[in-house]
Coordinates of C-alpha atoms in Angstrom, one line a residue:
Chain G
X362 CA 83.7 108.3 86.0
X363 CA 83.4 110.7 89.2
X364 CA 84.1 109.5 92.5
X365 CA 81.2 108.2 94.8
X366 CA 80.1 110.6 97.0
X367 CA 81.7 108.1 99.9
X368 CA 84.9 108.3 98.4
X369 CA 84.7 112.2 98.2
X370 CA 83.9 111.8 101.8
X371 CA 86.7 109.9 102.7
X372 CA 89.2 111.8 101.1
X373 CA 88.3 115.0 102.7
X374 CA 88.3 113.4 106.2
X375 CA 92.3 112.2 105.3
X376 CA 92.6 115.4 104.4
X377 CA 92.2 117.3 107.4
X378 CA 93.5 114.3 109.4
X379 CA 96.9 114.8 107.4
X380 CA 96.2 119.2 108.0
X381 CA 96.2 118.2 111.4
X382 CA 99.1 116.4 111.6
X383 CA 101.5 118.6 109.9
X384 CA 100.3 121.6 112.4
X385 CA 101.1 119.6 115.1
X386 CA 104.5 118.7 113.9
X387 CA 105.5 122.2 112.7
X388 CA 104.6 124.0 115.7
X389 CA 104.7 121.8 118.9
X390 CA 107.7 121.4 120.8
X391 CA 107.6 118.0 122.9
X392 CA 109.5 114.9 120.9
X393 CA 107.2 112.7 121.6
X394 CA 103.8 115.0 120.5
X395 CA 105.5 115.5 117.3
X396 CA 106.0 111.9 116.8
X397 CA 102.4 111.7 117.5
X398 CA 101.1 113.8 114.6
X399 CA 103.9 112.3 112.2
X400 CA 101.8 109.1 113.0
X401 CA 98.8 110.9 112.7
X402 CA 100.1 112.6 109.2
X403 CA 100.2 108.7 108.1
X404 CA 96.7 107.6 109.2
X405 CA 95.3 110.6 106.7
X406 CA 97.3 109.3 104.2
X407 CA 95.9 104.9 105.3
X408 CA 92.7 106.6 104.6
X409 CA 92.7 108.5 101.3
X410 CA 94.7 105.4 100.3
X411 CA 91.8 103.3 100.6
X412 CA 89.1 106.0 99.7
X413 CA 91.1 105.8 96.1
X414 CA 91.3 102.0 96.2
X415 CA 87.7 101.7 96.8
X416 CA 87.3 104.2 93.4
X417 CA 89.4 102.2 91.5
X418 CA 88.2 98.7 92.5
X419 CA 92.0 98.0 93.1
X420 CA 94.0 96.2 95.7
X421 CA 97.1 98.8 95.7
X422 CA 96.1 101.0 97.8
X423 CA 95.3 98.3 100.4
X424 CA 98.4 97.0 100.2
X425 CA 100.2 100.2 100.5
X426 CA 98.3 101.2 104.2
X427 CA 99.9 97.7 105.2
X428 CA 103.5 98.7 104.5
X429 CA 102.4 102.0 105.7
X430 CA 101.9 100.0 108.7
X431 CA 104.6 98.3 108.6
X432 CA 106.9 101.0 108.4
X433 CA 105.2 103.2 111.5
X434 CA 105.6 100.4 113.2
X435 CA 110.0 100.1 112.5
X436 CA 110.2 104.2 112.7
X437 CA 108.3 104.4 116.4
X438 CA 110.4 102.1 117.1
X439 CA 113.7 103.7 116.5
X440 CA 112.4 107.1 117.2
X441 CA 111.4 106.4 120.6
X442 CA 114.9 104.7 121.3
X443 CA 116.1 108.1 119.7
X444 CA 113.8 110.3 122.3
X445 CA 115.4 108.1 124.9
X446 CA 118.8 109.0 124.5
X447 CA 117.9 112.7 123.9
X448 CA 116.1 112.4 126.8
X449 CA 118.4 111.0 129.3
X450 CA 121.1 113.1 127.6
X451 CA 119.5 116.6 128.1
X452 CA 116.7 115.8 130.6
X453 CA 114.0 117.7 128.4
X454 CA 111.9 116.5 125.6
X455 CA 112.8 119.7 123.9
X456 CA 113.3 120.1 120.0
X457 CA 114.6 123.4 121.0
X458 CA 116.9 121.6 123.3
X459 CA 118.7 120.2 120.2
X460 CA 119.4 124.1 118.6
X461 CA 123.0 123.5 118.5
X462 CA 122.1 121.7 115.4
X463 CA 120.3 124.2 113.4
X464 CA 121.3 125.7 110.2
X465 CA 123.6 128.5 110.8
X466 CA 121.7 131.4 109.2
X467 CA 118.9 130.8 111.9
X468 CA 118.2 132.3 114.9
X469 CA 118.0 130.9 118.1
X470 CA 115.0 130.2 120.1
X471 CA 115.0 132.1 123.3
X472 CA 112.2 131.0 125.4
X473 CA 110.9 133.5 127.8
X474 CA 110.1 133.5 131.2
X475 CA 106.4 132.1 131.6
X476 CA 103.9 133.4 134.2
X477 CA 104.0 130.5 136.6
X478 CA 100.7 127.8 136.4
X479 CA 98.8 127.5 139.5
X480 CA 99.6 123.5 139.8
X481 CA 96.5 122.8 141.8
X482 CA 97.2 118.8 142.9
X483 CA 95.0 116.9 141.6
X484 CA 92.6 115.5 144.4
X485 CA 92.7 111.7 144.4
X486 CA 90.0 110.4 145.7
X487 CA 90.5 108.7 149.7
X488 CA 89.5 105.2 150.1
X489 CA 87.7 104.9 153.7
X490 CA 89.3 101.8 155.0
X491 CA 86.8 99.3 155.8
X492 CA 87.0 96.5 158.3
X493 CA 89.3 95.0 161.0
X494 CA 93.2 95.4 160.2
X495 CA 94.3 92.2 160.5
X496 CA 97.0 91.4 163.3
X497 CA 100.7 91.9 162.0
X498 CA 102.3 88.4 162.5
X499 CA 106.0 89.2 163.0
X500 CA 107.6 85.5 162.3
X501 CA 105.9 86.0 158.9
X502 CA 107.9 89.1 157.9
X503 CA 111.3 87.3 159.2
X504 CA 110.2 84.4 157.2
X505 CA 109.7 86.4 154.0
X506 CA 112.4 88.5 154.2
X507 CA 114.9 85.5 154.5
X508 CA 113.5 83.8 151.5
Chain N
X7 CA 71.9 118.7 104.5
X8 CA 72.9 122.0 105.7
X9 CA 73.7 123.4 102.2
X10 CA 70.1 122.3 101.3
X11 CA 68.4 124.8 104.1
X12 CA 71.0 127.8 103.4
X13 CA 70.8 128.3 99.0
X14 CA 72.9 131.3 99.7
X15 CA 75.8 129.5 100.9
X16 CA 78.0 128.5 97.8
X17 CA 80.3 125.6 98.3
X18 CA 83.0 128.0 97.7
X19 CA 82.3 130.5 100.2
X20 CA 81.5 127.4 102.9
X21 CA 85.1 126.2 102.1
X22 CA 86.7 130.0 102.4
X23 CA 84.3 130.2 106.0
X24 CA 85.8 126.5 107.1
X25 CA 89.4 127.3 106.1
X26 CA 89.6 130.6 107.5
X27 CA 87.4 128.9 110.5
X28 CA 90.1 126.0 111.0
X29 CA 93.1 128.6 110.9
X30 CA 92.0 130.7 113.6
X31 CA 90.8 127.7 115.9
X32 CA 93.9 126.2 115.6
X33 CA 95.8 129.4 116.6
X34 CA 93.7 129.7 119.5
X35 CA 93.8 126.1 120.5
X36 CA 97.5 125.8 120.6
X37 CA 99.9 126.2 123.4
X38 CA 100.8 129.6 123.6
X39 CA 101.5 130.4 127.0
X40 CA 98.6 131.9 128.4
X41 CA 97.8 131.5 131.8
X42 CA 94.5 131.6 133.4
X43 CA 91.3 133.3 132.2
X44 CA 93.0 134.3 129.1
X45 CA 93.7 130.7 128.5
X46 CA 90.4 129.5 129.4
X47 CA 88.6 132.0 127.2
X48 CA 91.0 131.3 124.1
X49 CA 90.3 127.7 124.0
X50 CA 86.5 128.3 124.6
X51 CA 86.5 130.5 121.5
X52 CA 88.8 128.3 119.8
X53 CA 86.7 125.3 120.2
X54 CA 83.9 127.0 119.5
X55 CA 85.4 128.4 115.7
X56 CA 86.7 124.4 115.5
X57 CA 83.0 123.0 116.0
X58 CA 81.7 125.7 113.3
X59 CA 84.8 124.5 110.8
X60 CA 83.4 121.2 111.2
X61 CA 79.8 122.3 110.4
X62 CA 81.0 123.6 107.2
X63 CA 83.2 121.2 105.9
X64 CA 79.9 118.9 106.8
X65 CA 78.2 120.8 105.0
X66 CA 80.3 120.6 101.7
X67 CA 80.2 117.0 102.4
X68 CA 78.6 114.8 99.4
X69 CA 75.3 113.2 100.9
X70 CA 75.5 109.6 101.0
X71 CA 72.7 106.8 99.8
X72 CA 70.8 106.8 103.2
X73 CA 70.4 108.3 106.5
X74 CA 72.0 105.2 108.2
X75 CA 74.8 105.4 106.4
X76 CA 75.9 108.9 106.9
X77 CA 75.2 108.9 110.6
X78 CA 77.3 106.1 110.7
X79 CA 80.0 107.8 108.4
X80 CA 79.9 110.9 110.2
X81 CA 80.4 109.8 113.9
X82 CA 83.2 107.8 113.0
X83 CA 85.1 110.9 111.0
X84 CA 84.1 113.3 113.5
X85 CA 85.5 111.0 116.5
X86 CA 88.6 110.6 114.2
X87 CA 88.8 114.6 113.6
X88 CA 88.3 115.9 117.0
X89 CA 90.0 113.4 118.5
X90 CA 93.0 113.8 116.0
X91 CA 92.5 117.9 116.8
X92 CA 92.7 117.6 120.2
X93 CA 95.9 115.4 119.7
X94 CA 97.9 118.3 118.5
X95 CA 96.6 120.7 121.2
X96 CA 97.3 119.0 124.4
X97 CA 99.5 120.6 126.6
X98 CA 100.2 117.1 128.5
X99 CA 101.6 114.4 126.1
X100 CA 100.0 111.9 128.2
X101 CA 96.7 113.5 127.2
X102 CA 98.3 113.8 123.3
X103 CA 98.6 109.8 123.6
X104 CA 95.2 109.4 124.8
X105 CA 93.5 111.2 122.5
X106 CA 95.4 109.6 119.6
X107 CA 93.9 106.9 120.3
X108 CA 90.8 107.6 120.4
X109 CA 91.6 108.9 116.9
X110 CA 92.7 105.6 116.0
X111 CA 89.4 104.2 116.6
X112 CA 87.7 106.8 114.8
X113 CA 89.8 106.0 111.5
X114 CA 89.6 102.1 112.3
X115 CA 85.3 103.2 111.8
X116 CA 86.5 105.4 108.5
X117 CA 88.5 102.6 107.1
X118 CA 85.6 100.4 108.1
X119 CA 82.7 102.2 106.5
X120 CA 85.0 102.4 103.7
X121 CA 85.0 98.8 102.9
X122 CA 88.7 98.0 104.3
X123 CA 87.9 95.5 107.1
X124 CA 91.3 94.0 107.4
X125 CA 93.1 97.0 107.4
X126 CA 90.0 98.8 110.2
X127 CA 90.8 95.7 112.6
X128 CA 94.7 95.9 111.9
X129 CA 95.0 99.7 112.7
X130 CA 93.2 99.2 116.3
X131 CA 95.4 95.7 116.7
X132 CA 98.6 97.7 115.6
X133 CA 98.5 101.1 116.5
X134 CA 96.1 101.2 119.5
X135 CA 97.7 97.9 120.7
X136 CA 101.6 98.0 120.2
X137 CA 102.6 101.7 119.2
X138 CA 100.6 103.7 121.2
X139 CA 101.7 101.3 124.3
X140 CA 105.2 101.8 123.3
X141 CA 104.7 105.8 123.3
X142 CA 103.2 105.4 126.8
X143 CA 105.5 103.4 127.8
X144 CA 108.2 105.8 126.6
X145 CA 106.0 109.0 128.8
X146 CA 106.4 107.2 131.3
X147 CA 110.1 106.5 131.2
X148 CA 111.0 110.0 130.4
X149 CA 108.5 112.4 131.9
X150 CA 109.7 115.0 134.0
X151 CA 107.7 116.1 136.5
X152 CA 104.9 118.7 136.3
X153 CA 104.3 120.6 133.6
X154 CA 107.2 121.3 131.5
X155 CA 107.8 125.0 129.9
X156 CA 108.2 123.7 126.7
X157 CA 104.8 122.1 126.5
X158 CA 103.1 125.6 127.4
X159 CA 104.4 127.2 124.5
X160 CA 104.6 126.3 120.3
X161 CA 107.1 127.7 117.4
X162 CA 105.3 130.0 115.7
X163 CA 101.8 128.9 116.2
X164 CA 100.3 131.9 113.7
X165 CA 102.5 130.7 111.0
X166 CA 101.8 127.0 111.5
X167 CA 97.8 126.7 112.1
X168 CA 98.1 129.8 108.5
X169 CA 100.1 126.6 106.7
X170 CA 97.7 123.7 107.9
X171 CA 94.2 125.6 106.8
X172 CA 96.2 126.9 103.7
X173 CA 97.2 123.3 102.6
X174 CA 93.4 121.8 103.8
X175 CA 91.8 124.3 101.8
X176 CA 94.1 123.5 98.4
X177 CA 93.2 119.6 99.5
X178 CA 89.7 120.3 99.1
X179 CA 89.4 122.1 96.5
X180 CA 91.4 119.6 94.5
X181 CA 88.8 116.9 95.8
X182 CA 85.8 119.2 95.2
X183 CA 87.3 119.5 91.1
X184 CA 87.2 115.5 91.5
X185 CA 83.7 115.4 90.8
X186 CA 83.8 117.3 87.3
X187 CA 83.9 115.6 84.5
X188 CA 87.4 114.7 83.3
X189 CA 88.6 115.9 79.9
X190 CA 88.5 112.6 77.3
X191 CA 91.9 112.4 77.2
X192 CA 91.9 111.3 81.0
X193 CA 89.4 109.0 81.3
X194 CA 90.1 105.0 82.5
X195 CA 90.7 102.9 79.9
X196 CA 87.0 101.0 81.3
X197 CA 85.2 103.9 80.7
X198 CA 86.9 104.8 77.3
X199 CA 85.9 101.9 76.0
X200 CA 82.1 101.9 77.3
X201 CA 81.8 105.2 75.6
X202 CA 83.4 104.2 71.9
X203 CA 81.4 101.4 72.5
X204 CA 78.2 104.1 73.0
X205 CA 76.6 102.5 76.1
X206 CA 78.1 104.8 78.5
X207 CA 75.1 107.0 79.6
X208 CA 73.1 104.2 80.3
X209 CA 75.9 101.9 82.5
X210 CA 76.9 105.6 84.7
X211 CA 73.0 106.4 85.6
X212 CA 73.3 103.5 86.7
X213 CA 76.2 102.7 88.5
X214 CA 75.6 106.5 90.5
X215 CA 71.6 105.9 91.2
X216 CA 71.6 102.3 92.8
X217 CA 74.4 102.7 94.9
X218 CA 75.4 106.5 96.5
X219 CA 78.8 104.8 97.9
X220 CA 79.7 103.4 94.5
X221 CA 80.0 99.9 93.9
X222 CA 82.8 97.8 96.2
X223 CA 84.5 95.5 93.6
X224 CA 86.3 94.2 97.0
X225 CA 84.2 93.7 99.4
X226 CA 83.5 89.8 98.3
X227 CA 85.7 87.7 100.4
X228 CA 88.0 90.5 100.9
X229 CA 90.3 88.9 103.5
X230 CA 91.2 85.9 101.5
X231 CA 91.4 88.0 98.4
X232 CA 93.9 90.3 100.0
X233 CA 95.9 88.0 101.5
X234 CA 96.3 86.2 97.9
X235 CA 97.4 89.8 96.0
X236 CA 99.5 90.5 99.2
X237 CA 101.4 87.1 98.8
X238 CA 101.2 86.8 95.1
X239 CA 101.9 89.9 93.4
X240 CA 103.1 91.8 96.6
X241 CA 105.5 88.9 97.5
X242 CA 108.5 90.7 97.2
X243 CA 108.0 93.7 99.1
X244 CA 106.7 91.8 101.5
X245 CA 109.9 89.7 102.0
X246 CA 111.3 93.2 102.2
X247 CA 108.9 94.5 104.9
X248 CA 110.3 91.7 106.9
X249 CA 113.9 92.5 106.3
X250 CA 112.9 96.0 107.3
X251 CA 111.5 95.0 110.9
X252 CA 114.5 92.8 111.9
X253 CA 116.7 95.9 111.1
X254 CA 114.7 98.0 113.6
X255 CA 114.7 95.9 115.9
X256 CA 118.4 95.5 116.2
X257 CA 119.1 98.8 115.4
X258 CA 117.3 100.1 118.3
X259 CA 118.8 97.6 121.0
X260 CA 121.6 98.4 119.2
X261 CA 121.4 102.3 119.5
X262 CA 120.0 102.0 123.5
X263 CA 122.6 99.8 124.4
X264 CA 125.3 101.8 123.1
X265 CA 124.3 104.8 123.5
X266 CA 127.0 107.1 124.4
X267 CA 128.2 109.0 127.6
X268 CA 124.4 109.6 128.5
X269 CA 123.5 106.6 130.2
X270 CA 121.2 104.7 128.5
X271 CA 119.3 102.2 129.9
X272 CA 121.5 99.0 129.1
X273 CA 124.3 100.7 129.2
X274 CA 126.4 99.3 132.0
X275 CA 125.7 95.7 130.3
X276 CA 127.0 96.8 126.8
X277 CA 130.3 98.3 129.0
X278 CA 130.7 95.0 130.3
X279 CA 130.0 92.8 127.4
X280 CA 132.9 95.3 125.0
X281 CA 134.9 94.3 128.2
X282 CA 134.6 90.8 128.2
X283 CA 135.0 90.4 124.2
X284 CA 138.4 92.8 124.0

């Protein structure tokens, strides 16, 4: 029995969702972007899961995108308490900041100077103000700043 | 569709054209920092190779029963796609979140379209709603300000976008053999059966005519259904799923509030508390 033509579907879109992911994970370099396509990596997976469970007729796969949930949800949990502490320990969400713990036989990443980006601020829009300004009543402010 | 109006294109060639297509976007999409015009034209061209990817891989794509259907289907996985592309090539991670979830709605559509209307509603009420808030909330605790070196540039971006295509190109092929027909030795027990039994031509023409998405044996009362294999069969590992959680959760106010020399965020309170219990 071949798969329906839906289920083919499917199972090429987790497919590139999950192609996706691992790019992003092997070459970005921000913690929390590569936490991002591990999560992304898993909803490829949620969907072939149910692409073959629709195939089969079968509950299984079902079931496993719950505990697939279930487990995102414990390992973004720790990992982001992990990114914390990297974070307040180094000031950078830098894998590369963490190179002290490579494998000896590696070599190191040297990042090189970058052209510098033309930060243009972005330009939030004004509000005009409209109407009276109310007068300031002064025993007000003494009021609230005792209490 | 497409493959109909082009007879020269073989499905093999279209897949060589959309792997080849999705490498060399992705290398050009990625962080590599460029500055300027040079940036701007790379991800114009990269987008550009990404949208034509996408019209291949569409156009290897199985047609489905009727137009409605794969409109549907294919707005929802090409939301899901882009969105999930354009995840992995932000420079700003706030950007990264955003577009994830956007991602997240297009797969809560897939999973919908596909039959799974618990699991559609519980990825938007999961993901969208408590992980992706917690991510934010993390970018916002530990952003630095501006944009950061380290987010202008990737490790080894040739190599990686090379190892993606590579391993989406084996993935579809493997799902493009799917639709062969499988050796005797392989086939479901079901189907074994229904051909020693000699009725098997008759029950597949019509299983594949009436129905081009194939027949859901779950979609009748599929909530209650899988609540009752999720509590009954599954009871176990859900038990376990619980266990799991509670460990997270302590282990990460455990791990922020005693985390070392750095600071972390409750760590004057855990100081105080060893204090007071020695």
């Amino acid at each position: 029995m071949t798969p329906a033509p839906l289920v083919l579907n499917g199972l090429v879109v987790g497919a590139i969702l999950f192609a996706l992911g691992l790019v992003g994970i092997l070459a970005r370099r921000n913690l929390i972007v590569m936490f991002l396509c591990a999560e992304l990596m898993l909803q490829g997976i949620s969907v072939s899961l149910v692409s073959w469970s629709r195939h089969h007729g079968d509950w299984g796969g079902h079931v496993l995108v719950i505990f697939v949930l279930t487990v995102a949800a414990c390992e973004a949990a720790v990992a982001l308490v992990f990114v914390l502490q990297a974070f307040s320990r180094t000031g950078r969400l830098d894998s590369a900041a963490w190179q002290s713990l490579r494998e000896s036989n590696l070599p190191r990443v040297v990042d090189h100077e970058l052209p510098a980006v033309d930060t243009v601020p972005h330009a939030f829009p004004r509000l005009t103000p409209a109407g009276i300004e109310p007068p300031v009543d002064e025993d007000a402010l003494l009021e609230r700043e005792q209490v | 569709m497409i493959a109909s109006l082009l007879p020269v294109l073989s499905p093999g060639t279209l897949l060589a054209a959309a792997v080849t297509s999705t490498a060399a976007s992705l290398w050009l999409l990625l962080p590599r920092g460029l500055t300027g015009t040079a940036e701007r034209m790379s991800r114009w061209l990269g987008s550009l190779l990404g949208l034509a990817a996408l019209a291949c891989f569409i156009a290897t794509g199985h047609r489905l029963g009727s137009l409605g259907d794969e409109a549907v289907f294919l707005i929802v996985s090409l939301v899901a796609v882009i969105s999930g592309a354009a995840t992995v090539v932000s420079r700003s991670p706030v950007y990264a979140a955003i577009w994830f979830a956007l991602a997240l709605a297009g797969v809560a559509g897939v999973l919908l379209v596909l039959g799974a209307q618990f699991l559609g509603v519980a990825t938007i009420v999961v993901y969208a709603g408590a992980i992706l808030v917690m991510f934010l909330f993390v970018l916002m605790l530990a952003q630095p300000a501006g944009m950061a070196p380290y987010d202008r540039v990737s490790n080894e971006p040739l190599l990686s976008a090379v190892a993606g295509a590579v391993l989406l190109g084996i993935l579809s092929l493997t799902i493009g053999r799917l639709t062969a027909e499988p050796p005797a030795c392989c086939l479901m027990p079901a189907t074994k059966a229904a051909l020693l039994a000699g009725s098997a031509t008759a029950a597949d023409g019509e299983a594949t005519d009436s129905d081009r998405g194939g027949v859901d044996l779950l979609a009748e009362n599929h909530v209650a259904r899988l609540g009752g294999e999720l509590f009954g069969r599954h009871l176990l590992a859900v038990e376990v799923a619980g266990v799991l959680l509670l460990v997270a959760l302590v282990g990460s106010i455990a791990i922020v509030s005693r985390g070392g020399s750095g600071g972390g965020l409750g760590d004057g309170d855990a100081r105080a508390t060893r204090r007071a219990v020695s």
